[in-house]
Coordinates of C-alpha atoms in Angstrom, one line a residue:
M286 CA 21.4 -22.4 16.0
T287 CA 18.9 -19.6 16.7
E288 CA 16.7 -18.0 14.0
P289 CA 18.0 -14.6 12.8
L290 CA 16.1 -11.6 14.1
T291 CA 15.2 -10.7 10.5
P292 CA 14.7 -14.0 8.8
E293 CA 14.3 -14.1 5.0
L294 CA 10.6 -14.4 4.2
R295 CA 9.2 -15.4 0.8
S296 CA 5.8 -15.3 -0.9
E297 CA 4.8 -16.1 -4.4
R298 CA 6.4 -12.9 -5.8
L299 CA 8.2 -11.2 -2.9
V300 CA 11.4 -11.8 -1.0
L301 CA 11.9 -10.0 2.3
S302 CA 15.5 -9.9 3.7
A303 CA 17.5 -7.8 6.1
Y304 CA 18.7 -4.5 4.6
V305 CA 22.3 -4.3 3.4
A306 CA 24.3 -1.0 3.2
S307 CA 23.8 -0.8 -0.6
D308 CA 20.0 -0.4 -0.1
E309 CA 20.4 3.1 1.3
P310 CA 19.6 5.0 -1.9
D311 CA 16.5 2.9 -2.5
F312 CA 15.4 3.3 1.1
V313 CA 15.8 7.1 1.1
A314 CA 14.1 7.3 -2.3
L315 CA 11.1 5.4 -1.0
F316 CA 10.7 7.6 2.1
Q317 CA 11.3 10.8 0.1
D318 CA 8.5 10.0 -2.4
E319 CA 5.7 12.0 -0.9
A320 CA 3.1 9.5 -2.2
V321 CA 4.7 6.8 0.0
G322 CA 6.6 8.7 2.7
R323 CA 3.6 10.7 4.0
W324 CA 2.0 7.5 5.4
F325 CA 5.0 6.5 7.5
G326 CA 5.2 7.6 11.1
D327 CA 4.7 11.3 11.4
G328 CA 5.0 11.9 7.7
M329 CA 7.7 13.4 5.5
R330 CA 11.2 14.0 6.8
S331 CA 14.3 15.4 5.1
A332 CA 16.6 13.2 3.0
E333 CA 19.2 13.7 5.7
E334 CA 16.8 12.4 8.4
D335 CA 15.9 9.4 6.3
R336 CA 19.7 8.6 5.8
A337 CA 20.1 8.8 9.6
L338 CA 17.1 6.5 10.0
F339 CA 18.7 4.0 7.6
A340 CA 21.9 4.1 9.6
R341 CA 20.0 3.5 12.9
L342 CA 18.6 0.3 11.3
F343 CA 22.2 -1.1 11.6
S344 CA 23.5 0.7 14.7
I345 CA 20.4 0.2 16.9
V346 CA 17.6 -2.0 15.5
Y347 CA 19.8 -4.8 14.1
A348 CA 22.7 -4.4 16.5
E349 CA 20.4 -4.5 19.6
K350 CA 18.1 -7.1 18.0
R351 CA 15.0 -4.9 18.6
F352 CA 12.6 -6.2 15.9
P353 CA 12.7 -7.5 12.3
V354 CA 13.0 -5.0 9.5
W355 CA 13.0 -6.0 5.9
A356 CA 13.9 -4.7 2.5
V357 CA 11.1 -5.9 0.2
R358 CA 12.2 -7.2 -3.3
H359 CA 10.1 -8.0 -6.3
E360 CA 11.7 -9.6 -9.3
G361 CA 15.1 -9.0 -7.8
R362 CA 14.6 -5.2 -7.4
Y363 CA 14.0 -3.1 -4.2
A364 CA 10.2 -2.6 -4.0
G365 CA 9.6 -1.4 -0.4
H366 CA 10.0 -1.6 3.3
A367 CA 8.4 -3.8 6.0
E368 CA 8.7 -4.4 9.7
I369 CA 6.8 -5.9 12.7
K370 CA 7.3 -4.4 16.1
R371 CA 5.7 -3.4 19.4
S372 CA 3.5 -0.5 18.6
P373 CA 5.0 2.9 19.6
E374 CA 1.5 4.2 20.2
A375 CA 0.6 4.6 23.9
W376 CA -3.0 3.6 23.2
L377 CA -2.1 0.3 21.5
D378 CA -0.6 -2.5 23.5
G379 CA 0.7 -5.1 21.0
H380 CA 2.6 -5.7 17.8
E381 CA 1.9 -4.0 14.5
I382 CA 3.0 -4.4 10.9
V383 CA 4.4 -1.5 9.0
Y384 CA 4.9 -1.6 5.3
G385 CA 5.2 0.5 2.2
L386 CA 5.8 -0.1 -1.5
S387 CA 7.3 2.1 -4.2
K388 CA 4.9 3.6 -6.6
D389 CA 6.1 1.4 -9.5
S390 CA 4.9 -1.6 -7.4
W391 CA 1.4 -0.3 -6.9
G392 CA -1.6 -1.9 -8.6
L393 CA 0.0 -5.4 -8.8
G394 CA -1.5 -6.9 -5.6
L395 CA 1.8 -6.8 -3.9
G396 CA 0.5 -4.8 -0.9
T397 CA -2.0 -7.6 -0.1
E398 CA 0.7 -10.2 -0.6
L399 CA 3.1 -8.3 1.7
A400 CA 0.6 -7.6 4.4
R401 CA -0.4 -11.3 4.3
L402 CA 3.2 -12.4 4.6
L403 CA 3.8 -10.1 7.6
T404 CA 0.6 -11.1 9.3
D405 CA 1.3 -14.8 8.9
Y406 CA 4.8 -14.3 10.3
G407 CA 3.3 -12.5 13.3
H408 CA 0.8 -15.2 14.0
R409 CA 2.8 -18.3 13.2
A410 CA 6.5 -17.5 13.8
L411 CA 6.1 -15.0 16.6
G412 CA 3.0 -16.7 18.1
L413 CA 1.1 -13.4 18.4
P414 CA -2.6 -13.8 19.2
E415 CA -3.2 -10.4 17.6
V416 CA -1.4 -8.5 14.9
H417 CA -2.3 -4.8 14.5
A418 CA -1.9 -2.2 11.9
T419 CA -2.4 1.6 12.3
V420 CA -3.4 3.5 9.2
D421 CA -4.2 7.0 8.3
S422 CA -7.9 7.1 7.5
L423 CA -7.2 8.8 4.2
N424 CA -4.9 5.9 3.1
T425 CA -7.7 4.0 1.3
P426 CA -5.5 1.4 -0.4
S427 CA -4.0 0.2 2.9
V428 CA -7.4 0.2 4.5
T429 CA -8.7 -1.9 1.6
V430 CA -5.7 -4.3 1.9
L431 CA -6.3 -4.9 5.6
K432 CA -10.0 -5.5 5.2
R433 CA -9.3 -7.9 2.4
L434 CA -7.1 -9.9 4.7
G435 CA -9.8 -10.1 7.4
Y436 CA -8.5 -7.4 9.7
T437 CA -11.2 -5.8 11.8
Q438 CA -11.3 -2.0 12.5
G439 CA -11.0 -1.0 16.1
R440 CA -10.2 2.5 17.4
E441 CA -10.3 5.7 15.6
V442 CA -7.7 8.1 17.1
R443 CA -7.7 11.8 16.4
D444 CA -4.1 13.0 15.9
D445 CA -2.7 16.3 17.1
D446 CA -2.6 17.5 13.4
G447 CA -6.4 16.8 13.0
R448 CA -5.9 13.6 11.0
T449 CA -7.4 10.3 12.1
T450 CA -5.5 7.1 12.7
L451 CA -7.5 3.8 12.4
Q452 CA -6.5 0.7 14.3
F453 CA -7.0 -2.7 12.6
T454 CA -6.5 -6.1 14.2
S455 CA -6.0 -9.6 12.9
R456 CA -6.8 -12.3 15.4
A457 CA -4.9 -15.7 15.2
G458 CA -8.1 -17.6 15.7
N459 CA -9.5 -16.1 12.5
W460 CA -6.3 -16.4 10.5
P461 CA -6.3 -19.3 8.0
S462 CA -4.2 -22.3 9.0

């Protein structure tokens, strides 16, 4: 039996599992919340675009077994989104973690717990020598989480919109066993 592309992952307080159709309203609400959605990809999209993105998780990402994408749950409730995939950035050759938590999950240490779980999965289950994260330089909470986990900052890339994206890297040799 082969391991599912999006296996269930658990930490002390979080459960990560593949999305199900009934997660669509929570997914769209997460990405539509400007405090959260502005940090994903190229920033805010319309609710219609986020619904289409959710549909593509099933029709493309899961159907074609492209990369793991998880719904994040805390105390049984939807709390956020997570994935690990080949970086879409031309300047970054490798895999990166992507995650976001709903505002009502902020301040509980769940971001650190989630990033740790994803990084550990990348190093241990996928055997990646490096796990990357790309973060807007103004996203101080995510920068803090990554530094707390021992990620080191690499490149600073100026985006077309004038913002700066920071590259962070976790190396397997430095990751706790």
